[in-house]
XYZ file of C-alpha atoms in Angstrom:
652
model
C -87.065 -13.289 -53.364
C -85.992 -16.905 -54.721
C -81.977 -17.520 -55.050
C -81.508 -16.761 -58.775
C -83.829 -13.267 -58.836
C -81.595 -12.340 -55.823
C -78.131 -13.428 -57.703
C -78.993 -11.446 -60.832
C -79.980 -7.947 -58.462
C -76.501 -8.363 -57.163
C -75.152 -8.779 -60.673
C -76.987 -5.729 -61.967
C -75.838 -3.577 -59.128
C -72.039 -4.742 -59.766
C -72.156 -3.721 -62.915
C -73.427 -0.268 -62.352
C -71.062 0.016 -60.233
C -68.232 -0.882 -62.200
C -69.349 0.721 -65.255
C -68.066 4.067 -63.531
C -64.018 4.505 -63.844
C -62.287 6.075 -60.561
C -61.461 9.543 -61.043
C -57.618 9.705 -61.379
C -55.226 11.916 -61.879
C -51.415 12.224 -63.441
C -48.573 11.157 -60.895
C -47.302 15.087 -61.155
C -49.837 15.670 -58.237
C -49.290 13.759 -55.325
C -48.679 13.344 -51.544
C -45.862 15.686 -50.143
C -46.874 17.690 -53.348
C -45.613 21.683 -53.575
C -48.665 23.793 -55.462
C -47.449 26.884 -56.735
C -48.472 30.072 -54.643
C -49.649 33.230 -55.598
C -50.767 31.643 -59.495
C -54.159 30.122 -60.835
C -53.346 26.471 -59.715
C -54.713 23.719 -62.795
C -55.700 20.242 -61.769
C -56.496 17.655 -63.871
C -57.106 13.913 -64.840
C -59.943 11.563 -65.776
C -63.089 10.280 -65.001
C -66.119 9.039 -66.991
C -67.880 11.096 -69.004
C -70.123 13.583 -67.917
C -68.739 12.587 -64.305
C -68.923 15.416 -61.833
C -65.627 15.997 -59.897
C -64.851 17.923 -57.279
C -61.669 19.363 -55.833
C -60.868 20.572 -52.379
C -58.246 22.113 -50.485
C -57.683 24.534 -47.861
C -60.966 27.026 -47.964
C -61.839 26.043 -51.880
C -64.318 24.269 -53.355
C -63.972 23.594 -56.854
C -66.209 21.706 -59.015
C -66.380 20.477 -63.512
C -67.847 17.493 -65.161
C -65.158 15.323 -67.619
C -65.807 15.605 -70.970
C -67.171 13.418 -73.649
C -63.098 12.025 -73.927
C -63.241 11.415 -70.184
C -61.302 14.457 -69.362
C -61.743 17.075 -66.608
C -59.729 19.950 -65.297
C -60.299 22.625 -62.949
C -58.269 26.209 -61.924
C -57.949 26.770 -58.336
C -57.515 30.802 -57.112
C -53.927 31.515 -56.230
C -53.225 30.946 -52.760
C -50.129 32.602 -50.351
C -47.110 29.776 -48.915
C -48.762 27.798 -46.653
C -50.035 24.489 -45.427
C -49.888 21.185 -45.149
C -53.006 20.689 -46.950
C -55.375 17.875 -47.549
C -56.179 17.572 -51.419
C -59.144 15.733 -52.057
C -60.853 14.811 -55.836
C -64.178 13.113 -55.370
C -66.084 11.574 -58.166
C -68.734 9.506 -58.157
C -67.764 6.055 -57.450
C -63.772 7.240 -55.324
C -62.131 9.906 -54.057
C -58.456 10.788 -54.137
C -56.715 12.493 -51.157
C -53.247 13.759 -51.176
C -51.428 14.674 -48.241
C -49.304 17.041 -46.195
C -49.461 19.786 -49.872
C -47.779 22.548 -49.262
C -47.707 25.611 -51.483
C -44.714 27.683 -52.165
C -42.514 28.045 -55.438
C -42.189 25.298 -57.874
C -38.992 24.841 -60.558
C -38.764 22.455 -63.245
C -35.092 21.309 -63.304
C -34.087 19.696 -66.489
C -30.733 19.215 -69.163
C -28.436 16.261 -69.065
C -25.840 14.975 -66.809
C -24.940 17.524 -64.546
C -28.420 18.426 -63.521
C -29.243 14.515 -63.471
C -26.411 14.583 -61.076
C -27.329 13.087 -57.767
C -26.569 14.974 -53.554
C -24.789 12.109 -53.184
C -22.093 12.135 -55.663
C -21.385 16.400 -55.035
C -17.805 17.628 -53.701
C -19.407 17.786 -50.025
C -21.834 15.287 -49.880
C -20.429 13.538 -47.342
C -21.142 16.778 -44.880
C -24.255 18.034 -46.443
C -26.400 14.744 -46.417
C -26.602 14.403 -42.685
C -27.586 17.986 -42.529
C -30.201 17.776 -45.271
C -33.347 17.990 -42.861
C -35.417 20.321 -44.661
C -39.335 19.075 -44.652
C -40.459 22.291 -46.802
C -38.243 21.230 -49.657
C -39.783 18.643 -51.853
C -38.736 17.022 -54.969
C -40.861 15.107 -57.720
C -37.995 12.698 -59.688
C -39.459 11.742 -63.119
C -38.555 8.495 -64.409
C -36.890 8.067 -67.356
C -38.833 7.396 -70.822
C -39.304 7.901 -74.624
C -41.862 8.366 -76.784
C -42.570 9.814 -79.997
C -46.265 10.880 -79.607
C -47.115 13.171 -76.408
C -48.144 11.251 -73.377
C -50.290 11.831 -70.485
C -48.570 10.594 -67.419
C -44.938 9.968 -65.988
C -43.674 7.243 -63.423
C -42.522 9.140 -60.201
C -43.527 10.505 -56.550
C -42.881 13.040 -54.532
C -40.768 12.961 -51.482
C -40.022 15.133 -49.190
C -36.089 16.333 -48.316
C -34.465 14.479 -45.441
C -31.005 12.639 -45.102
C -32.894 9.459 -46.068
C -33.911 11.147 -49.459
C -31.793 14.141 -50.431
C -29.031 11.857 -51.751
C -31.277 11.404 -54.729
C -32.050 15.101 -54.936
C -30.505 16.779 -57.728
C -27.629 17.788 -56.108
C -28.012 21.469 -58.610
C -31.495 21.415 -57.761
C -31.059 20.816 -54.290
C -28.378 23.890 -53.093
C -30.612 26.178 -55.374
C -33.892 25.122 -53.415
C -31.793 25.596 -50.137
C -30.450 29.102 -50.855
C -33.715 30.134 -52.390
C -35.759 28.706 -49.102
C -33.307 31.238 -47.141
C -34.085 34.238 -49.316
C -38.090 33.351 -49.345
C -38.510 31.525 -46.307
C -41.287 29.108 -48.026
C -41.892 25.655 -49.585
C -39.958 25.156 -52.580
C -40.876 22.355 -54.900
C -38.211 20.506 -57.722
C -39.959 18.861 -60.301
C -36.896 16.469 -61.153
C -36.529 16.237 -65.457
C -33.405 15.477 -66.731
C -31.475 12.869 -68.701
C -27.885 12.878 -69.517
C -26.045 13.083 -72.282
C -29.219 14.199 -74.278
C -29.913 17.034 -77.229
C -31.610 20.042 -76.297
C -33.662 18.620 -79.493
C -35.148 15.577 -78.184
C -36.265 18.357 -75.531
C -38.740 20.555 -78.443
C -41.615 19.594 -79.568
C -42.684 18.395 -83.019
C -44.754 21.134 -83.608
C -42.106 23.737 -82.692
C -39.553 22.297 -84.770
C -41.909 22.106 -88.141
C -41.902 25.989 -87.596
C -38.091 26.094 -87.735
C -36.732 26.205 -91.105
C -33.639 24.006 -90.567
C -35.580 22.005 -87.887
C -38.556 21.156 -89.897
C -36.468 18.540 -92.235
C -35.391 16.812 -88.922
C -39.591 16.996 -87.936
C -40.633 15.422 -91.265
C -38.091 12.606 -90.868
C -39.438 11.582 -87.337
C -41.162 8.238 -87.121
C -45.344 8.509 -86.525
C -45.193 6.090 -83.100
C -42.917 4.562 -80.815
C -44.416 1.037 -82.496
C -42.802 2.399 -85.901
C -39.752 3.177 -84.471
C -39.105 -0.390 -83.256
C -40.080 -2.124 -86.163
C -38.313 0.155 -88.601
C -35.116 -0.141 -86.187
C -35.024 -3.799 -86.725
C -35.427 -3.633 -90.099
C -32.929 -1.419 -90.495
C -30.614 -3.918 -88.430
C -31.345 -6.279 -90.325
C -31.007 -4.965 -93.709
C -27.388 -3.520 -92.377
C -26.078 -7.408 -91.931
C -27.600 -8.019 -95.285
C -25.482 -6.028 -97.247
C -22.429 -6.987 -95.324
C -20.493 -9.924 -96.927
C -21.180 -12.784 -95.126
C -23.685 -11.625 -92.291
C -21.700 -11.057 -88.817
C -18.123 -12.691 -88.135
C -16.954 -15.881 -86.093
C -14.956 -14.558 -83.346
C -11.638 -16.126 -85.575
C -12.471 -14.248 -88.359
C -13.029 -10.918 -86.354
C -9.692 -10.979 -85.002
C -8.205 -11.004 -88.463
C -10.170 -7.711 -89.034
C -6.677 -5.852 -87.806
C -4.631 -7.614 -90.104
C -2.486 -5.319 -92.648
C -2.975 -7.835 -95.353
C -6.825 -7.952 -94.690
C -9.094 -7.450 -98.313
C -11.306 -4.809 -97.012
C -12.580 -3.681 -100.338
C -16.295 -4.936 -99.731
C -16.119 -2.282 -96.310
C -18.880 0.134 -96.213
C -17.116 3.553 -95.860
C -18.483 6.273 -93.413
C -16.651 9.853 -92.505
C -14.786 9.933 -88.850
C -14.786 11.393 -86.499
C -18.351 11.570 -86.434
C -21.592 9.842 -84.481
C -22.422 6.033 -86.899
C -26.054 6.856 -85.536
C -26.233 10.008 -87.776
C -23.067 8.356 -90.505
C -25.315 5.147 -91.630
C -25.893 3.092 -88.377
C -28.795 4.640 -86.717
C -29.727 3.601 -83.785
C -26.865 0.488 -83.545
C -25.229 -0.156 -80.394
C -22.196 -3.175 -80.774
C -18.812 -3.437 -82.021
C -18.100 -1.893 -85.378
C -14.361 -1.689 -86.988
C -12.652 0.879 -88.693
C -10.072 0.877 -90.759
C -7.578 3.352 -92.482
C -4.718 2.846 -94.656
C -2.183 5.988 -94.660
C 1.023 6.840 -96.160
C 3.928 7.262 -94.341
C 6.495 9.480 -96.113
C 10.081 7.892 -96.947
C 12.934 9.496 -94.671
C 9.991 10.417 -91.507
C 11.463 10.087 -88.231
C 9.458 6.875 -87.153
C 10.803 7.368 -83.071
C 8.156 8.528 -80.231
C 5.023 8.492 -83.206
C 2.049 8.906 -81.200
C -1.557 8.052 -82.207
C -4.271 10.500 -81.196
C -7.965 10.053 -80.851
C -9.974 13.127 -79.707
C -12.997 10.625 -78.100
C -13.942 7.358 -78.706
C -17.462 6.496 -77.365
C -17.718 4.064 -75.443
C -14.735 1.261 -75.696
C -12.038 0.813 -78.043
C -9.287 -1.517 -79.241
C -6.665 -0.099 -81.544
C -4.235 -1.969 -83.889
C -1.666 -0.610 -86.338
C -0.615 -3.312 -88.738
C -1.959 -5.585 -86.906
C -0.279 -5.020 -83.541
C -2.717 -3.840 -80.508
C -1.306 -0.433 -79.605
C -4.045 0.431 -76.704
C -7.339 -0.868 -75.136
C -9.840 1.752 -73.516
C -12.897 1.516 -71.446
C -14.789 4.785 -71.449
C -15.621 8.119 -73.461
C -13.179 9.656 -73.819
C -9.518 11.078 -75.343
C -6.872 8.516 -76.664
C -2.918 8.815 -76.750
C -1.190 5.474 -77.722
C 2.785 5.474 -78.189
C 3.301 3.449 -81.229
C 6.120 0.742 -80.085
C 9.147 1.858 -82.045
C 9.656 -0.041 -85.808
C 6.147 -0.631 -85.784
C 5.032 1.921 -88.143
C 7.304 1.573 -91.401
C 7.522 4.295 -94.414
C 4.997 3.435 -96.911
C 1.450 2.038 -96.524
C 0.376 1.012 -92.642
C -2.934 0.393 -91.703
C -4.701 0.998 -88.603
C -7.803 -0.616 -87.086
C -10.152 0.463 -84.322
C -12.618 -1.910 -82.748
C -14.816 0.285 -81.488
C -17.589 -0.713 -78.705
C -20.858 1.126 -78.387
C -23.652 -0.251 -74.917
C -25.542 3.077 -76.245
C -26.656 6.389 -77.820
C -23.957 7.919 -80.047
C -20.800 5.450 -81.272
C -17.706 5.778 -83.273
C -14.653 8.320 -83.330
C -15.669 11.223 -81.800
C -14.408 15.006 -81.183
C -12.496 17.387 -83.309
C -11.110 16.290 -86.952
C -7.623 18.098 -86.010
C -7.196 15.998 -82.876
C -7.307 12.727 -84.867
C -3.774 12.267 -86.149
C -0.384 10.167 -86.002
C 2.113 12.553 -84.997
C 5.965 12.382 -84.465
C 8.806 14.409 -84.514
C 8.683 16.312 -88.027
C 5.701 14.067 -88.573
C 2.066 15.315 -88.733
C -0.729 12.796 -90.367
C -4.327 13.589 -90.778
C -6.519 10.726 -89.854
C -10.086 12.638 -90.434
C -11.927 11.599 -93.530
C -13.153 8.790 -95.031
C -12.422 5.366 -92.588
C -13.973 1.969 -93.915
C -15.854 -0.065 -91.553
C -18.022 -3.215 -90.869
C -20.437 -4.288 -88.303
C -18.975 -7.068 -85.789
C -21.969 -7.504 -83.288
C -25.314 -6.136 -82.943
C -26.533 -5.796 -79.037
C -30.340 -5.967 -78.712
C -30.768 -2.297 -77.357
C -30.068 -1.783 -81.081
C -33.952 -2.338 -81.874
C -34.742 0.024 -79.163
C -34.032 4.423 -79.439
C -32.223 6.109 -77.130
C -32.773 9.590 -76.368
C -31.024 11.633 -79.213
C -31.844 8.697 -81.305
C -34.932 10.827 -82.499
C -35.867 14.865 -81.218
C -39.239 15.418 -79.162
C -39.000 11.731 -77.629
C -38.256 13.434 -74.219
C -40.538 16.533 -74.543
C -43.545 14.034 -75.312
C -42.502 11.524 -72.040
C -41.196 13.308 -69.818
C -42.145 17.627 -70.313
C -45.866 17.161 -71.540
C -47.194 15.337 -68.597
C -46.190 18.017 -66.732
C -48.191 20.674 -68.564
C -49.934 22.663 -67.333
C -49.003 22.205 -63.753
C -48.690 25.320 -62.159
C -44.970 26.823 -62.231
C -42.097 29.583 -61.024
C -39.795 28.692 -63.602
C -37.084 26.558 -64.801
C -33.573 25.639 -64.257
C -31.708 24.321 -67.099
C -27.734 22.343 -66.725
C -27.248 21.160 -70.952
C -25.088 21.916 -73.834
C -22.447 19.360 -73.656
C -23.772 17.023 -76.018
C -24.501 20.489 -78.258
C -21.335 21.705 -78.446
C -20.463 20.306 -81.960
C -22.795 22.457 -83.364
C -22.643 25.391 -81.106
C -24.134 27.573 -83.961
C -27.324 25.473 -84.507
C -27.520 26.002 -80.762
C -28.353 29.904 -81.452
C -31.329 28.941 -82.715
C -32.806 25.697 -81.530
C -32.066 26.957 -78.047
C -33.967 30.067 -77.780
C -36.443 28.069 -79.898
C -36.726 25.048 -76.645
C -37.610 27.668 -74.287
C -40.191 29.183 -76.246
C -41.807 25.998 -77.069
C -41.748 25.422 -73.489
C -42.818 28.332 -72.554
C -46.089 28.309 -75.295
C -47.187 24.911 -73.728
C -47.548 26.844 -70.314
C -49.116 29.603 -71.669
C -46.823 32.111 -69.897
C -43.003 33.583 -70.215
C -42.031 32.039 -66.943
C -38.431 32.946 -65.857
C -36.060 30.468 -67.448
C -32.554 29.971 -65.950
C -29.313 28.264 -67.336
C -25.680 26.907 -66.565
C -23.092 28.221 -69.455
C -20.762 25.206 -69.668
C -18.267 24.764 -67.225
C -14.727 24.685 -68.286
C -13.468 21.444 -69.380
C -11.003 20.177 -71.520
C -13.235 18.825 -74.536
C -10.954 18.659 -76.812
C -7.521 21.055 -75.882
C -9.997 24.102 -78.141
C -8.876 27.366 -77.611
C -8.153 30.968 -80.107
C -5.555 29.025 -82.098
C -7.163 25.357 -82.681
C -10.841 26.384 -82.445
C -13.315 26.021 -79.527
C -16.798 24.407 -80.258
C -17.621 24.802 -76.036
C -16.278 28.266 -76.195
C -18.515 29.063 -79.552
C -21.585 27.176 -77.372
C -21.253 29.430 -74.568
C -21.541 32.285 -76.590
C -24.616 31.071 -78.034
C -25.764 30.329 -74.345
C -25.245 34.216 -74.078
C -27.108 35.038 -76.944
C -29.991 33.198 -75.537
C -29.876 35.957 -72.756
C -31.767 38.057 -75.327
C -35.210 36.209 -75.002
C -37.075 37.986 -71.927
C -37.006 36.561 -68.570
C -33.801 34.418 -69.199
C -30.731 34.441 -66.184
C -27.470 32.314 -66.745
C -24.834 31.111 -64.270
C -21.341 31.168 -65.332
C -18.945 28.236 -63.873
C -16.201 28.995 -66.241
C -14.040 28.936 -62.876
C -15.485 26.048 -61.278
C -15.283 23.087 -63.553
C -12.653 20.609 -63.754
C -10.325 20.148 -66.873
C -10.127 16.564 -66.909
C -14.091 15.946 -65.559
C -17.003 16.900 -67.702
C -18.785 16.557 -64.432
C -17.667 19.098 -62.030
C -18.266 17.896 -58.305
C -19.145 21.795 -57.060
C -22.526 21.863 -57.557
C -23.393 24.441 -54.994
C -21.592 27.126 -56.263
C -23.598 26.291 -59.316
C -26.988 26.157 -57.229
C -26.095 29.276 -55.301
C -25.222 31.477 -58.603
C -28.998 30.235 -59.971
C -31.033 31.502 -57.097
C -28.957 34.611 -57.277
C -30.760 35.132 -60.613
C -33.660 33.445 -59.893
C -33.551 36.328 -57.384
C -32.950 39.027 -59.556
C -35.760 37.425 -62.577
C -38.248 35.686 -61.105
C -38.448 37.679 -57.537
C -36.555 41.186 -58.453
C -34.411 41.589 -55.429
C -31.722 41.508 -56.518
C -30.993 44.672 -59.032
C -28.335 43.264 -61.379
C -26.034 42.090 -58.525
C -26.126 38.774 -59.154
C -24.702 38.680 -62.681
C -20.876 38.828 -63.669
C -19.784 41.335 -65.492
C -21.053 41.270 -69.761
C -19.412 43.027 -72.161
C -20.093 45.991 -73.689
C -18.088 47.350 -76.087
C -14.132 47.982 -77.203
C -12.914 50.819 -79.014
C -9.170 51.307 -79.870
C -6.613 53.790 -78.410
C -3.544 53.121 -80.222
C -2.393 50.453 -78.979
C -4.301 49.520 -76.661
C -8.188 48.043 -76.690
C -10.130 49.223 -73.867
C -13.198 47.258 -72.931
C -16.641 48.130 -71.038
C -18.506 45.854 -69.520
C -22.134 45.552 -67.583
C -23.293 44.122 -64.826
C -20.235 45.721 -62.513
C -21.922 45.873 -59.955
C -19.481 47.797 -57.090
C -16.777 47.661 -59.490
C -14.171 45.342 -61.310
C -11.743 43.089 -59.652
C -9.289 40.316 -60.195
C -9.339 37.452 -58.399
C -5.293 37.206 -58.193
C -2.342 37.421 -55.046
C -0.654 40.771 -56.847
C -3.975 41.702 -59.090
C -3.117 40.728 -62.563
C -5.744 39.665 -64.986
C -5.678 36.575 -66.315
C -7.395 34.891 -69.658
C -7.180 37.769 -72.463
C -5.706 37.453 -75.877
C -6.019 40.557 -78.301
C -5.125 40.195 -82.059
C -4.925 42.379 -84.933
C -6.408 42.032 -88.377
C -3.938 38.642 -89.364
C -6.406 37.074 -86.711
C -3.327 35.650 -84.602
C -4.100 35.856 -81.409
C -1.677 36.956 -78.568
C -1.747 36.133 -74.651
C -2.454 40.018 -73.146
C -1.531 42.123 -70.714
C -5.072 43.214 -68.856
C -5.310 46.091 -66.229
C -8.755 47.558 -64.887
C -8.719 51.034 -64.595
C -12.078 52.388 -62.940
C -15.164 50.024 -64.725
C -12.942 49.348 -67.841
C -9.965 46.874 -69.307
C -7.145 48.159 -70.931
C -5.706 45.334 -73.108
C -2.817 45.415 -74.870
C -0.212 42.390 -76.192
C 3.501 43.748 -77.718
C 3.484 41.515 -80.773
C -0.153 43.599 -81.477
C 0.230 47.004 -82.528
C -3.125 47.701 -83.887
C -5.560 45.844 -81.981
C -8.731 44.538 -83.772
C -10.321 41.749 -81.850
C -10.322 40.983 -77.887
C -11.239 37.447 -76.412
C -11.857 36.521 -72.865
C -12.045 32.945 -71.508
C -12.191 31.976 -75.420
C -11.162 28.453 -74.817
C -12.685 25.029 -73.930
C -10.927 24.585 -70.735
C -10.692 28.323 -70.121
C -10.271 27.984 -66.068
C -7.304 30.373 -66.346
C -10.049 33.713 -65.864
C -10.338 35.761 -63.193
C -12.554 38.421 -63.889
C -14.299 39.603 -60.983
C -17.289 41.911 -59.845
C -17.224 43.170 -56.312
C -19.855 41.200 -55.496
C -18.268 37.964 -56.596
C -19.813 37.165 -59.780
C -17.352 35.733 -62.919
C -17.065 37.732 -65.721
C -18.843 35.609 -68.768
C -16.148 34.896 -71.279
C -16.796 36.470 -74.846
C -15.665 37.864 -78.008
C -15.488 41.148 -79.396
C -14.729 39.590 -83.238
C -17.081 37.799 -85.203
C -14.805 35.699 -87.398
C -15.974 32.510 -88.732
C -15.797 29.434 -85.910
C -15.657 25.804 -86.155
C -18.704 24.586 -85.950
C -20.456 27.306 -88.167
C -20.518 25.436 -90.791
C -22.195 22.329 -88.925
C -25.657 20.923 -90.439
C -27.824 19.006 -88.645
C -27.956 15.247 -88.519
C -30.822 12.959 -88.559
C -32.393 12.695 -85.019
């Protein structure tokens, strides 16, 4: 064989051999990897065409060919705890192997912030971590991404728990695989999918929401692909500075933007408080100013006048006639003492430079807790605030997460489908709480679309919000958290649904309450009693029932009460009940159990119509016991009209 016939063999048999592609599959399966017992087990990837695969582990064989698109998927035959496995995919030209797989119970943990929230930043992390030594407890952390079209594959591994690792765990996730380990004594697996501050609507799917009447508009609005997105962002950016008079400021001119005397009469005008993503500035992050001009009343007392901002997300600067009368870094509520003479009777102006490095920008919160107010003095600031754009950051050209709905259920749910699941454990709501009454609907309507993909009604388990001073809400003012914990009740309605209640263990001034074990403990309590039924209904608070009316008096019965009613309380007095009569005033009660009911009863109430519980937004003031320890969940026995009832949705 001469030189060249023997070069162009080798040539040939390279390129058969690299005309096959490796079998692969998606990063959801991987070393250190929890299967779920006791179900038909689905494994899947790619390969070429035709390709035979074959999968093995423990005492099966399993073998398919990949289809004409170069996909393959086997079932595997339920299997009991056990292990540490070998996994092994063979095609043709590789073979995968995955390592020390264990099978056992598998979760999906998912919502915002305070399931995102890390071991390592929990009330006793400092104690826990160097105990956290538990090799049959694995975690899968999904990396965070967008898209608008369904994808195939995430970025993340799994690891398994030790002190090295569990700081990363989610620390929710983490003391609900630990209690649930005790109770089962086998692997459990945390499949790690959460982002914070995010809608439960960039959590549905597209196709879900085109079967929801209010939904659907949102659906048909939706960019085709993520390449669509970015382009139309820009050139919405763009065409923003366009219409603005003069394109985007010096840094001199800016700072005359506070100015009483300013000509603002070429300002855009937009209604606050309110998100600019949904108010004419979607997707923007940078510095946008508002501006209001109000009327103070000759003869006001102009002493101790104090300017109140429910939230301002993120920074702010605020100016009345020109004078800087606070500087924030940080969600959050505003008070600012005007300096005394500053504010004169007659027209005043006020300014806010307002800072957004992402997601949702501009005034935020309730429209009653944005006001000047004094002594004898009361001004409305809600309505109509002029504005202009100041700077443009580059995320601008880029979504974030609520920016559009489905972008998380297409990167970071659907790769995960149909991997082989208990059930799920959902922390979210916060960032629903404005429109608590949407939430009725596009909750129940998340975990169904969930649980279609699957193809099963696995058990799915939530956190009602904890309490937390959103925005001082309570019977009198209103309550948007209190109305979206009663739609997280509702929810209870779908089959196979559990909730925890931390009304008594959040923290008024901290939307992110450090106990997360409690939290984690009161899930695998009803992850007990759904998903495993050994529990009876002991791990539930009481629910209640019904009132009727004895004079005057309301007496209330409740479910789930377990070995009877208690209060938490020194000398036994219940705490957190308000009872009002057909004026809809509510009163502070007096609450007493007698046997497995509440007599409530207030004296400024002599014909009782409507009982609340815990109706409030920091409503940490309950105690409401069962005997076995379980809060009571807060409720309502009225159905009067709330605040965020009237709420429509905004573009996504």
């Amino acid at each position: 064989m001469n030189r060249l016939t023997g070069r162009f063999l080798f040539l040939c048999l390279l390129a058969a051999q690299t005309g096959f592609a490796d079998v692969r599959l998606p990063n959801v399966f991987g070393s250190h990897m929890v299967l779920q017992r006791r179900k038909p087990v689905p494994v899947w990837g790619w390969a070429d065409a035709g390709e035979k695969v074959t999968v093995t582990v423990a005492s099966q064989i399993k073998t398919t060919k990949a289809g004409k698109d170069g996909k393959w998927r086997i079932v595997l035959d339920p299997m009991e705890a056990g292990g540490p496995y070998q996994l092994l995919v063979k095609g043709k030209k590789n073979t995968v192997s995955f390592d020390d797989v264990l099978t056992g119970e598998v979760w999906i943990c998912s919502g915002q912030s305070n399931m995102e929230w890390p071991l390592v930043a929990a009330a006793n992390a400092k104690t826990e971590i160097p105990l956290a030594n538990f090799p049959n407890i694995r975690q899968l952390l999904v990396k965070k991404d967008l898209s608008l079209t369904p994808k195939e594959n995430i970025e993340g591994s799994w690891s398994v728990c030790t002190p090295a690792t569990a700081p990363q765990f989610t620390a929710v996730g983490y003391f609900f695989a630990k209690q649930l380990q005790k109770e089962l004594n086998v692997p459990i697996g945390l499949i790690n999918t959460s982002w914070g501050g995010t809608h439960s609507e960039t959590w549905t799917s597209r196709e879900a929401m085109n079967q929801h009447d209010e939904l659907k508009s949102v659906a048909n609005k939706l960019p085709a692909t993520d390449e669509e997105v970015i382009k139309s962002g820009a050139a919405r950016t763009q065409a923003l500075l366009k219409t603005q008079q003069g394109g985007l400021p010096t840094a001199i001119e800016e700072q005359s933007w506070a100015s009483a005397t300013l000509t603002d009469s070429d300002w855009k005008t937009m209604n606050m408080p309110g998100d600019w993503e949904w108010g004419g500035l979607p997707t923007l992050d940078g510095v946008v100013w508002f501006r209001q001009e109000i009327t103070v009343p000759e003869g006001s007392k102009l002493q101790k006048v104090t300017l109140h901002m429910d939230s301002v997300d993120d920074n702010d600067s605020t100016f009345v006639n020109g004078q800087l009368v606070g500087s924030t870094k940080g969600r959050g509520a505003r008070v600012y003492m005007l300096p005394e003479g500053l504010l004169k009777p007659g027209r005043n102006v006020i300014a806010v430079r307002v800072t957004d490095t992402g997601g949702s920008g501009g005034l935020m919160g309730e429209p009653q807790k944005l006001n000047l107010s004094g002594d004898g003095l009361m001004i409305p600031l809600a309505g109509q605030w002029k504005y202009r754009v100041a700077n443009v950051f580059a995320s601008s050209y880029k979504p974030g997460p609520n920016t559009y709905a489905t972008q998380l259920f297409n990167a970071m749910l659907n790769p995960l489908i149909p991997y082989a699941i208990q059930g799920a454990i959902w922390y979210q709501g916060e960032s629903n709480a404005g429109r608590a009454y949407q939430y009725r609907k596009t909750f129940p309507l998340m975990i169904q679309d969930w649980r279609q993909h699957w193809g099963y009604d696995f058990p799915f388990l939530f956190v009602q919000l904890a309490s937390y001073n959103a925005a001082n809400g309570d019977s009198r003012r209103g309550s948007g958290w209190a109305e979206l914990r009663e739609a997280q009740t509702m929810t209870l309605q779908l089959p196979n649904t559990g909730m925890a209640v931390t009304s008594d263990i959040g923290e008024r001034s901290d939307i992110h309450p450090k106990n997360k074990q409690d939290v984690g403990n009161r899930l695998a309590a009803e992850a007990m009693r759904v998903a495993y039924a050994k529990a009876g209904d002991a791990s539930r608070g009481p629910l209640f029932d019904k009132m009727t009316v004895d004079g005057n008096r309301a007496v209330l019965t409740f479910r789930s009460v377990g070995s009877g009613l208690m209060a938490k309380d020194k000398y036994g007095y219940l705490k957190g009940f308000e009872v009002a009569s057909a004026d809809k005033k509510f009163y502070y009660a007096k609450a007493e159990i007698q046997g497995n009911s509440i007599v409530v009863h207030a004296d400024s109430v002599t014909a009782p119509v409507a009982v609340r519980y815990g109706w409030a937004d920091d409503n940490g003031d309950v105690n409401l016991y069962n005997q076995e320890n379980f809060p009571a969940v807060p409720f309502r026995t009225d159905t009067w009209k709330g605040i965020t009832e009237a709420a429509k949705f905004g573009e996504q």
